[in-house]
Amino acid sequence: LSFPLSYALYCMVYGHGKMIAINFLSLFVVLGVGCDDVFVLNDVWCHSRRSGTGDMALSRRLWSMYRKAGLAIFATSATTAASFFANL
């Protein structure tokens, strides 16, 4: 459902009647960067089980997870971006 909607929006905004191959390849780039982030967040989430239970524990766990994973997410995204820029 999201692909036809985004394709229609692309055609309306840019006025193109067709989508070129590089646009399809960018989907895999975005997925690759997102997968790195998901692996980092999942690992930190699994290591943060000692925060207890309940609503406050969940908010502490989420805050701790984002605080600890922020630098790692930045590092993985920056290295991926650097590798793509190096190939230009």
PDB file of C-alpha atoms in Angstrom, residues 27-66:
ATOM      1  CA  LEU A  27      14.933   1.909  -1.232  1.00  0.00           C
ATOM      2  CA  PHE A  28      17.591  -0.681  -0.433  1.00  0.00           C
ATOM      3  CA  VAL A  29      19.974   1.987   0.827  1.00  0.00           C
ATOM      4  CA  VAL A  30      17.347   3.282   3.233  1.00  0.00           C
ATOM      5  CA  LEU A  31      16.515  -0.248   4.364  1.00  0.00           C
ATOM      6  CA  GLY A  32      20.204  -0.997   4.929  1.00  0.00           C
ATOM      7  CA  VAL A  33      20.700   2.049   7.131  1.00  0.00           C
ATOM      8  CA  GLY A  34      17.494   1.270   9.028  1.00  0.00           C
ATOM      9  CA  CYS A  35      18.512  -2.350   9.609  1.00  0.00           C
ATOM     10  CA  ASP A  36      21.738  -1.262  11.295  1.00  0.00           C
ATOM     11  CA  ASP A  37      19.753   0.929  13.657  1.00  0.00           C
ATOM     12  CA  VAL A  38      17.250  -1.815  14.454  1.00  0.00           C
ATOM     13  CA  PHE A  39      20.024  -4.251  15.380  1.00  0.00           C
ATOM     14  CA  VAL A  40      21.611  -1.697  17.700  1.00  0.00           C
ATOM     15  CA  LEU A  41      18.295  -0.790  19.358  1.00  0.00           C
ATOM     16  CA  ASN A  42      17.352  -4.446  19.794  1.00  0.00           C
ATOM     17  CA  ASP A  43      20.671  -5.256  21.438  1.00  0.00           C
ATOM     18  CA  VAL A  44      20.423  -2.344  23.865  1.00  0.00           C
ATOM     19  CA  TRP A  45      16.769  -3.219  24.608  1.00  0.00           C
ATOM     20  CA  CYS A  46      17.733  -6.787  25.504  1.00  0.00           C
ATOM     21  CA  HIS A  47      20.512  -5.547  27.809  1.00  0.00           C
ATOM     22  CA  SER A  48      18.196  -3.110  29.617  1.00  0.00           C
ATOM     23  CA  ARG A  49      15.900  -5.716  31.205  1.00  0.00           C
ATOM     24  CA  ARG A  50      17.008  -4.811  34.737  1.00  0.00           C
ATOM     25  CA  SER A  51      14.872  -1.639  34.757  1.00  0.00           C
ATOM     26  CA  GLY A  52      11.950  -3.421  36.448  1.00  0.00           C
ATOM     27  CA  THR A  53       8.278  -3.491  35.461  1.00  0.00           C
ATOM     28  CA  GLY A  54       5.437  -1.004  35.107  1.00  0.00           C
ATOM     29  CA  ASP A  55       4.952   2.251  33.246  1.00  0.00           C
ATOM     30  CA  MET A  56       7.770   4.157  34.935  1.00  0.00           C
ATOM     31  CA  ALA A  57      10.152   1.287  34.347  1.00  0.00           C
ATOM     32  CA  LEU A  58       9.197   1.265  30.672  1.00  0.00           C
ATOM     33  CA  SER A  59       9.852   4.983  30.337  1.00  0.00           C
ATOM     34  CA  ARG A  60      13.194   4.602  32.159  1.00  0.00           C
ATOM     35  CA  ARG A  61      14.058   1.672  29.925  1.00  0.00           C
ATOM     36  CA  LEU A  62      13.239   3.587  26.737  1.00  0.00           C
ATOM     37  CA  TRP A  63      15.168   6.659  27.913  1.00  0.00           C
ATOM     38  CA  SER A  64      18.160   4.518  28.817  1.00  0.00           C
ATOM     39  CA  MET A  65      17.947   2.639  25.532  1.00  0.00           C
ATOM     40  CA  TYR A  66      17.972   5.785  23.384  1.00  0.00           C
TER      41      TYR A  66
END
